[in-house]
Tab-separated table of C-alpha atoms and ligand atoms in Angstrom:
chain	number	residue	atom	x	y	z
A	1	UNK	CA	30.303	15.591	49.493
A	2	UNK	CA	28.277	12.444	48.784
A	3	UNK	CA	25.377	13.985	50.742
A	4	UNK	CA	25.171	16.998	48.302
A	5	UNK	CA	25.183	14.739	45.248
A	6	UNK	CA	22.172	12.716	46.422
A	7	UNK	CA	20.195	15.957	46.920
A	8	UNK	CA	20.964	17.288	43.417
A	9	UNK	CA	20.417	14.099	41.431
A	10	UNK	CA	16.572	13.997	41.437
A	11	UNK	CA	16.321	17.615	40.189
A	12	UNK	CA	18.531	16.882	37.178
A	13	UNK	CA	16.453	13.780	36.434
A	14	UNK	CA	13.261	15.825	36.586
A	15	UNK	CA	14.687	18.331	34.117
A	16	UNK	CA	15.631	15.480	31.754
A	17	UNK	CA	12.210	13.891	31.921
A	18	UNK	CA	10.517	17.245	31.199
A	19	UNK	CA	12.812	17.695	28.192
A	20	UNK	CA	12.042	14.136	26.978
A	21	UNK	CA	8.285	14.583	27.348
A	22	UNK	CA	8.444	17.981	25.585
A	23	UNK	CA	10.433	16.539	22.675
A	24	UNK	CA	8.088	13.567	22.329
A	25	UNK	CA	5.037	15.859	22.305
A	26	UNK	CA	6.637	18.153	19.705
A	27	UNK	CA	7.405	15.113	17.510
A	28	UNK	CA	3.805	13.895	17.752
A	29	UNK	CA	2.433	17.352	16.872
A	30	UNK	CA	4.887	17.633	13.949
A	31	UNK	CA	3.863	14.181	12.645
A	32	UNK	CA	0.106	14.752	12.894
A	33	UNK	CA	-0.340	16.704	9.616
A	34	UNK	CA	1.101	13.664	7.774
A	35	UNK	CA	-1.862	11.570	8.976
A	36	UNK	CA	-4.382	13.666	7.099
A	37	UNK	CA	-2.817	13.670	3.612
A	38	UNK	CA	-5.503	11.707	1.758
A	39	UNK	CA	-3.562	9.415	-0.588
A	40	UNK	CA	-2.978	5.923	0.729
A	41	UNK	CA	-4.397	6.770	4.156
A	42	UNK	CA	-6.551	4.423	6.195
A	43	UNK	CA	-8.063	7.550	7.751
A	44	UNK	CA	-9.396	8.748	4.405
A	45	UNK	CA	-11.508	5.740	3.407
A	46	UNK	CA	-13.332	5.515	0.089
A	47	UNK	CA	-14.244	1.858	0.261
A	48	UNK	CA	-16.582	-0.307	2.326
A	49	UNK	CA	-13.840	-2.475	3.893
A	50	UNK	CA	-11.591	0.513	4.640
A	51	UNK	CA	-14.472	2.288	6.361
A	52	UNK	CA	-14.818	-0.653	8.759
A	53	UNK	CA	-11.062	-0.571	9.407
A	54	UNK	CA	-11.273	3.177	10.058
A	55	UNK	CA	-14.011	2.606	12.666
A	56	UNK	CA	-11.809	0.103	14.493
A	57	UNK	CA	-8.834	2.494	14.266
A	58	UNK	CA	-10.743	5.345	15.904
A	59	UNK	CA	-12.058	3.020	18.630
A	60	UNK	CA	-8.514	1.849	19.466
A	61	UNK	CA	-7.233	5.439	19.289
A	62	UNK	CA	-9.984	6.608	21.668
A	63	UNK	CA	-9.186	3.845	24.170
A	64	UNK	CA	-5.441	4.590	23.945
A	65	UNK	CA	-6.043	8.318	24.543
A	66	UNK	CA	-8.334	7.600	27.518
A	67	UNK	CA	-5.789	5.221	29.103
A	68	UNK	CA	-2.990	7.730	28.476
A	69	UNK	CA	-4.997	10.558	30.106
A	70	UNK	CA	-5.881	8.436	33.165
A	71	UNK	CA	-2.280	7.252	33.679
A	72	UNK	CA	-0.882	10.772	33.171
A	73	UNK	CA	-3.479	12.148	35.601
A	74	UNK	CA	-2.538	9.570	38.232
A	75	UNK	CA	1.136	10.319	37.715
A	76	UNK	CA	0.631	14.082	38.102
A	77	UNK	CA	-1.564	13.507	41.159
A	78	UNK	CA	1.157	11.346	42.726
A	79	UNK	CA	3.831	13.958	41.913
A	80	UNK	CA	1.701	16.754	43.393
A	81	UNK	CA	1.173	14.850	46.614
A	82	UNK	CA	4.786	13.821	46.923
A	83	UNK	CA	6.493	14.718	50.168
A	84	UNK	CA	10.296	14.620	49.882
A	85	UNK	CA	12.250	11.861	48.196
A	86	UNK	CA	11.287	9.031	50.484
A	87	UNK	CA	8.542	6.669	49.348
A	88	UNK	CA	6.088	5.586	52.022
A	89	UNK	CA	4.131	2.430	51.189
A	90	UNK	CA	0.512	2.921	52.111
A	91	UNK	CA	-2.247	0.545	53.079
A	92	UNK	CA	-4.329	-0.435	50.033
A	93	UNK	CA	-1.471	0.181	47.596
A	94	UNK	CA	-1.240	-3.450	46.598
A	95	UNK	CA	-4.951	-3.652	45.788
A	96	UNK	CA	-4.681	-0.579	43.568
A	97	UNK	CA	-1.798	-2.194	41.655
A	98	UNK	CA	-3.740	-5.444	41.161
A	99	UNK	CA	-6.956	-3.705	40.054
A	100	UNK	CA	-5.618	-0.778	38.004
A	101	UNK	CA	-2.391	-2.404	36.874
A	102	UNK	CA	-3.539	-5.950	36.067
A	103	UNK	CA	-7.315	-6.500	36.097
A	104	UNK	CA	-8.352	-3.307	34.306
A	105	UNK	CA	-5.774	-3.555	31.450
A	106	UNK	CA	-6.624	-7.264	31.041
A	107	UNK	CA	-10.346	-6.433	30.759
A	108	UNK	CA	-9.736	-3.580	28.271
A	109	UNK	CA	-7.339	-5.630	26.109
A	110	UNK	CA	-9.703	-8.637	26.093
A	111	UNK	CA	-12.605	-6.413	25.027
A	112	UNK	CA	-10.498	-4.825	22.258
A	113	UNK	CA	-9.390	-8.281	21.091
A	114	UNK	CA	-13.031	-9.386	20.954
A	115	UNK	CA	-14.012	-6.331	18.891
A	116	UNK	CA	-11.041	-6.957	16.557
A	117	UNK	CA	-12.024	-10.597	16.003
A	118	UNK	CA	-15.642	-9.630	15.262
A	119	UNK	CA	-14.385	-6.977	12.822
A	120	UNK	CA	-12.130	-9.500	11.055
A	121	UNK	CA	-15.083	-11.830	10.580
A	122	UNK	CA	-17.268	-8.987	9.269
A	123	UNK	CA	-14.546	-7.945	6.797
A	124	UNK	CA	-14.463	-11.443	5.293
A	125	UNK	CA	-18.080	-11.083	4.168
A	126	UNK	CA	-18.327	-9.190	0.851
A	127	UNK	CA	-20.751	-6.255	0.954
A	128	UNK	CA	-22.911	-7.957	-1.700
A	129	UNK	CA	-22.687	-10.212	-4.767
A	130	UNK	CA	-19.554	-9.587	-6.877
A	131	UNK	CA	-19.981	-7.756	-10.194
A	132	UNK	CA	-16.632	-8.947	-11.572
A	133	UNK	CA	-13.690	-11.164	-10.671
A	134	UNK	CA	-10.100	-9.954	-10.999
A	135	UNK	CA	-7.041	-12.207	-10.709
A	136	UNK	CA	-4.008	-10.436	-9.283
A	137	UNK	CA	-0.650	-12.194	-9.451
A	138	UNK	CA	2.289	-10.776	-7.517
A	139	UNK	CA	5.735	-10.806	-9.146
A	140	UNK	CA	9.018	-9.362	-7.889
A	141	UNK	CA	8.205	-6.427	-8.194
A	142	UNK	CA	5.042	-5.759	-10.143
A	143	UNK	CA	1.412	-6.822	-10.311
A	144	UNK	CA	-0.131	-8.882	-13.101
A	145	UNK	CA	-3.853	-8.177	-13.443
A	146	UNK	CA	-6.227	-10.533	-15.275
A	147	UNK	CA	-9.927	-10.270	-16.001
A	148	UNK	CA	-10.890	-13.939	-16.508
A	149	UNK	CA	-14.345	-13.187	-17.990
A	150	UNK	CA	-12.979	-11.096	-20.863
A	151	UNK	CA	-9.405	-12.388	-21.195
A	152	UNK	CA	-7.968	-8.900	-20.632
A	153	UNK	CA	-4.467	-8.818	-19.141
A	154	UNK	CA	-2.812	-5.686	-17.804
A	155	UNK	CA	-0.357	-4.684	-15.082
A	156	UNK	CA	-0.067	-2.442	-12.060
A	157	UNK	CA	-3.439	-0.799	-12.648
A	158	UNK	CA	-6.760	-2.381	-11.711
A	159	UNK	CA	-9.851	-0.807	-13.222
A	160	UNK	CA	-13.075	-1.559	-11.362
A	161	UNK	CA	-16.694	-0.364	-11.510
A	162	UNK	CA	-17.373	2.077	-8.648
A	163	UNK	CA	-20.053	1.149	-6.131
A	164	UNK	CA	-19.837	-2.544	-6.950
A	165	UNK	CA	-18.230	-5.453	-5.170
A	166	UNK	CA	-15.125	-6.769	-6.915
A	167	UNK	CA	-13.999	-10.312	-6.166
A	168	UNK	CA	-10.183	-10.388	-6.034
A	169	UNK	CA	-8.226	-13.651	-6.290
A	170	UNK	CA	-4.615	-13.320	-5.187
A	171	UNK	CA	-1.670	-15.508	-6.192
A	172	UNK	CA	2.076	-15.085	-6.246
A	173	UNK	CA	4.488	-16.151	-8.958
A	174	UNK	CA	7.428	-16.130	-6.580
A	175	UNK	CA	7.754	-14.876	-2.990
A	176	UNK	CA	5.303	-13.570	-0.405
A	177	UNK	CA	3.598	-10.274	-1.219
A	178	UNK	CA	0.674	-8.471	0.368
A	179	UNK	CA	-2.112	-6.673	-1.462
A	180	UNK	CA	-3.180	-3.459	0.251
A	181	UNK	CA	-5.240	-0.471	-0.860
A	182	UNK	CA	-5.498	1.571	2.363
A	183	UNK	CA	-8.380	3.738	1.126
A	184	UNK	CA	-10.403	0.729	-0.028
A	185	UNK	CA	-9.600	-2.440	1.915
A	186	UNK	CA	-7.369	-4.150	4.480
A	187	UNK	CA	-4.290	-6.213	3.569
A	188	UNK	CA	-4.413	-9.744	2.171
A	189	UNK	CA	-1.241	-11.781	1.674
A	190	UNK	CA	-0.248	-13.507	-1.561
A	191	UNK	CA	1.055	-16.932	-0.552
A	192	UNK	CA	2.875	-19.407	-2.805
A	193	UNK	CA	0.864	-22.471	-3.762
A	194	UNK	CA	-2.560	-21.108	-2.886
A	195	UNK	CA	-5.189	-18.605	-4.000
A	196	UNK	CA	-6.304	-16.111	-1.361
A	197	UNK	CA	-9.662	-14.510	-2.022
A	198	UNK	CA	-10.734	-11.068	-0.922
A	199	UNK	CA	-13.000	-8.289	-2.145
A	200	UNK	CA	-13.116	-4.540	-2.490
A	201	UNK	CA	-15.785	-1.975	-3.168
A	202	UNK	CA	-14.912	1.611	-4.073
A	203	UNK	CA	-17.698	3.932	-2.952
A	204	UNK	CA	-17.071	6.491	-5.694
A	205	UNK	CA	-15.014	6.923	-8.891
A	206	UNK	CA	-11.370	7.861	-8.308
A	207	UNK	CA	-7.798	6.568	-8.291
A	208	UNK	CA	-6.611	4.818	-5.164
A	209	UNK	CA	-2.994	3.895	-4.603
A	210	UNK	CA	-2.117	0.404	-3.424
A	211	UNK	CA	1.174	-0.907	-2.162
A	212	UNK	CA	2.791	-4.269	-1.497
A	213	UNK	CA	2.717	-4.539	2.279
A	214	UNK	CA	4.959	-7.571	2.813
A	215	UNK	CA	8.723	-7.172	2.477
A	216	UNK	CA	9.579	-9.071	-0.703
A	217	UNK	CA	13.107	-8.042	-1.573
A	218	UNK	CA	15.176	-5.189	-2.906
A	219	UNK	CA	12.382	-3.269	-4.676
A	220	UNK	CA	9.523	-3.997	-2.267
A	221	UNK	CA	9.008	-0.251	-1.832
A	222	UNK	CA	8.658	0.121	-5.625
A	223	UNK	CA	5.831	-2.404	-5.838
A	224	UNK	CA	2.840	-0.095	-5.986
A	225	UNK	CA	-0.304	-0.094	-8.114
A	226	UNK	CA	-3.427	1.943	-8.702
A	227	UNK	CA	-7.050	0.931	-8.398
A	228	UNK	CA	-9.031	3.073	-10.835
A	229	UNK	CA	-12.740	3.085	-9.976
A	230	UNK	CA	-14.961	4.199	-12.853
A	231	UNK	CA	-18.646	4.510	-13.595
A	232	UNK	CA	-20.160	1.288	-14.926
A	233	UNK	CA	-20.264	2.589	-18.527
A	234	UNK	CA	-16.686	3.961	-18.413
A	235	UNK	CA	-15.448	0.674	-16.961
A	236	UNK	CA	-17.186	-1.413	-19.640
A	237	UNK	CA	-15.741	0.845	-22.357
A	238	UNK	CA	-12.254	0.510	-20.849
A	239	UNK	CA	-12.587	-3.291	-20.678
A	240	UNK	CA	-13.717	-3.480	-24.313
A	241	UNK	CA	-10.764	-1.308	-25.417
A	242	UNK	CA	-8.306	-3.437	-23.454
A	243	UNK	CA	-9.550	-6.560	-25.227
A	244	UNK	CA	-8.538	-5.022	-28.582
A	245	UNK	CA	-5.079	-5.686	-30.118
A	246	UNK	CA	-2.347	-3.111	-29.427
A	247	UNK	CA	-3.163	0.123	-31.341
A	248	UNK	CA	0.386	0.153	-32.742
A	249	UNK	CA	-0.451	-2.925	-34.840
A	250	UNK	CA	-3.027	-1.009	-36.908
A	251	UNK	CA	-0.859	2.147	-37.009
A	252	UNK	CA	2.147	0.198	-38.294
A	253	UNK	CA	0.409	-0.199	-41.682
A	254	UNK	CA	0.716	3.506	-42.453
A	255	UNK	CA	3.482	4.669	-40.079
A	256	UNK	CA	6.976	3.296	-40.908
A	257	UNK	CA	8.391	4.316	-37.514
A	258	UNK	CA	5.675	2.407	-35.657
A	259	UNK	CA	6.176	-0.552	-38.041
A	260	UNK	CA	9.905	-0.509	-37.260
A	261	UNK	CA	9.049	-0.444	-33.537
A	262	UNK	CA	6.834	-3.498	-33.870
A	263	UNK	CA	9.573	-5.360	-35.767
A	264	UNK	CA	12.198	-4.502	-33.141
A	265	UNK	CA	9.820	-5.601	-30.386
A	266	UNK	CA	8.939	-8.895	-32.091
A	267	UNK	CA	12.428	-9.822	-33.271
A	268	UNK	CA	14.495	-8.474	-30.395
A	269	UNK	CA	14.687	-9.613	-26.806
A	270	UNK	CA	11.438	-7.809	-25.731
A	271	UNK	CA	9.259	-10.653	-27.027
A	272	UNK	CA	10.923	-13.280	-24.889
A	273	UNK	CA	9.515	-11.660	-21.720
A	274	UNK	CA	6.559	-9.519	-22.827
A	275	UNK	CA	3.277	-10.157	-24.608
A	276	UNK	CA	1.616	-7.682	-26.970
A	277	UNK	CA	-1.770	-8.714	-28.336
A	278	UNK	CA	-1.861	-8.658	-32.138
A	279	UNK	CA	1.888	-9.316	-32.476
A	280	UNK	CA	4.024	-12.445	-32.192
A	281	UNK	CA	5.402	-11.259	-28.828
A	282	UNK	CA	4.077	-13.691	-26.244
A	283	UNK	CA	6.559	-13.780	-23.344
A	284	UNK	CA	5.184	-14.171	-19.854
A	285	UNK	CA	8.045	-13.198	-17.525
A	286	UNK	CA	7.254	-9.472	-17.637
A	287	UNK	CA	4.124	-7.312	-17.797
A	288	UNK	CA	1.773	-7.545	-20.791
A	289	UNK	CA	2.461	-4.393	-22.858
A	290	UNK	CA	-0.643	-4.425	-25.094
A	291	UNK	CA	-2.176	-1.158	-23.831
A	292	UNK	CA	0.837	0.150	-21.906
A	293	UNK	CA	0.186	3.771	-22.937
A	294	UNK	CA	-3.193	3.644	-21.200
A	295	UNK	CA	-1.567	3.168	-17.769
A	296	UNK	CA	-0.660	6.136	-15.603
A	297	UNK	CA	2.666	4.796	-14.343
A	298	UNK	CA	5.581	2.606	-15.369
A	299	UNK	CA	7.477	0.029	-13.310
A	300	UNK	CA	4.731	-0.572	-10.715
A	301	UNK	CA	4.111	3.032	-9.766
A	302	UNK	CA	7.792	4.029	-9.867
A	303	UNK	CA	7.674	6.463	-12.825
A	304	UNK	CA	5.087	8.627	-14.613
A	305	UNK	CA	4.164	7.006	-17.923
A	306	UNK	CA	5.763	9.382	-20.447
A	307	UNK	CA	7.719	8.670	-23.631
A	308	UNK	CA	10.879	10.028	-21.973
A	309	UNK	CA	10.618	7.828	-18.893
A	310	UNK	CA	9.709	4.830	-21.061
A	311	UNK	CA	12.814	5.386	-23.230
A	312	UNK	CA	15.036	5.602	-20.163
A	313	UNK	CA	13.398	2.553	-18.636
A	314	UNK	CA	13.946	0.412	-21.756
A	315	UNK	CA	17.534	1.620	-22.211
A	316	UNK	CA	18.547	0.853	-18.614
A	317	UNK	CA	15.856	0.076	-16.067
A	318	UNK	CA	18.501	-0.956	-13.545
A	319	UNK	CA	19.352	2.671	-12.730
A	320	UNK	CA	15.739	3.330	-11.667
A	321	UNK	CA	14.874	0.002	-10.093
A	322	UNK	CA	18.058	-1.955	-9.368
A	323	UNK	CA	17.585	-5.714	-9.209
A	324	UNK	CA	14.513	-5.908	-11.468
A	325	UNK	CA	14.522	-8.749	-13.998
A	326	UNK	CA	14.913	-6.613	-17.161
A	327	UNK	CA	18.537	-6.196	-18.306
A	328	UNK	CA	19.612	-2.979	-20.093
A	329	UNK	CA	18.574	-3.020	-23.783
A	330	UNK	CA	21.406	-1.905	-26.099
A	331	UNK	CA	19.121	-0.567	-28.870
A	332	UNK	CA	20.211	2.052	-31.391
A	333	UNK	CA	18.595	5.482	-30.798
A	334	UNK	CA	16.370	4.992	-33.866
A	335	UNK	CA	15.236	1.521	-32.740
A	336	UNK	CA	14.570	2.766	-29.214
A	337	UNK	CA	12.489	5.696	-30.511
A	338	UNK	CA	10.583	3.299	-32.802
A	339	UNK	CA	9.740	0.858	-29.979
A	340	UNK	CA	8.557	3.752	-27.815
A	341	UNK	CA	6.444	5.068	-30.721
A	342	UNK	CA	4.852	1.633	-31.100
A	343	UNK	CA	4.102	1.285	-27.384
A	344	UNK	CA	2.896	4.878	-27.012
A	345	UNK	CA	0.662	4.810	-30.115
A	346	UNK	CA	-2.442	5.009	-27.916
A	347	UNK	CA	-1.368	8.473	-26.711
A	348	UNK	CA	-0.319	9.710	-30.157
A	349	UNK	CA	-3.755	9.340	-31.727
B	401	CUA	CU1	5.925	-7.437	-3.029
B	401	CUA	CU2	6.691	-6.336	-1.068
């Protein structure tokens, strides 16, 4: 009885391992198409730093594939030459283990480590003199963006001139965050009490999604942003427009709804957390709303920037992004519509 069981056991194990290998391969093949979908992919670089990271990625991938093929080949060779279930130690086996199992991996890993260190050093050097400086301040869970040379303040969207080096200074207002635009540059952490400096250079105009890459609490996953790379002239025009007062301020002279919106914003609770240039609202806890309508998303990449989403967000942002600092705003329907009209004036012209 016990004799028959020992004969059957290995066959069942072999079947299981074939099933496991097959499933793992199928999973890898099924996951591969996800690697190629351009947005937010390190393998679809559009920036100088990201291109260096991509080179390192392919090198490591190539080495991993080569090691995998060699080990699989040795395994298959050993299986093919197997005689029965008994293992016979052979002369020279120990040397093979020391060379192929210890010395060779140590040499490969040391070489890879050396390449990685050299790459890290190269990435610290900007690809040229910086055209502009941008201050990025991480908040739970959004990004404050400041252009110190022009005084422009915005949020969750960083406009830059394409083809030029942008000097980025990173700070946090609260906890640890990490600034990452996979298509443009590697990650840099935002650490309390210090300013971390990095750089990026978009090779061509386009919108590149960034994401906080350090777990920072409940809405870490909803802490995204966009880097919008523009031609030099488009960027300068954008910067000049952003320096202007909110367009609703001028519109409020002739449009009573927009005027009502500005009054609600200035006299209600909005002003205690938000700033709007040209009005008396000068709060600093939340994003600057001066040219809100110009941004493509709301709530750090969580929602498309439409009047409907903005209304819902103001009325009760906690349903979309639980835990964020803004409490529900019990405005009357008319007041809510007026505030949205004021903030969306840029899109109504
Ligand atoms: Cu900020 Cu994760």
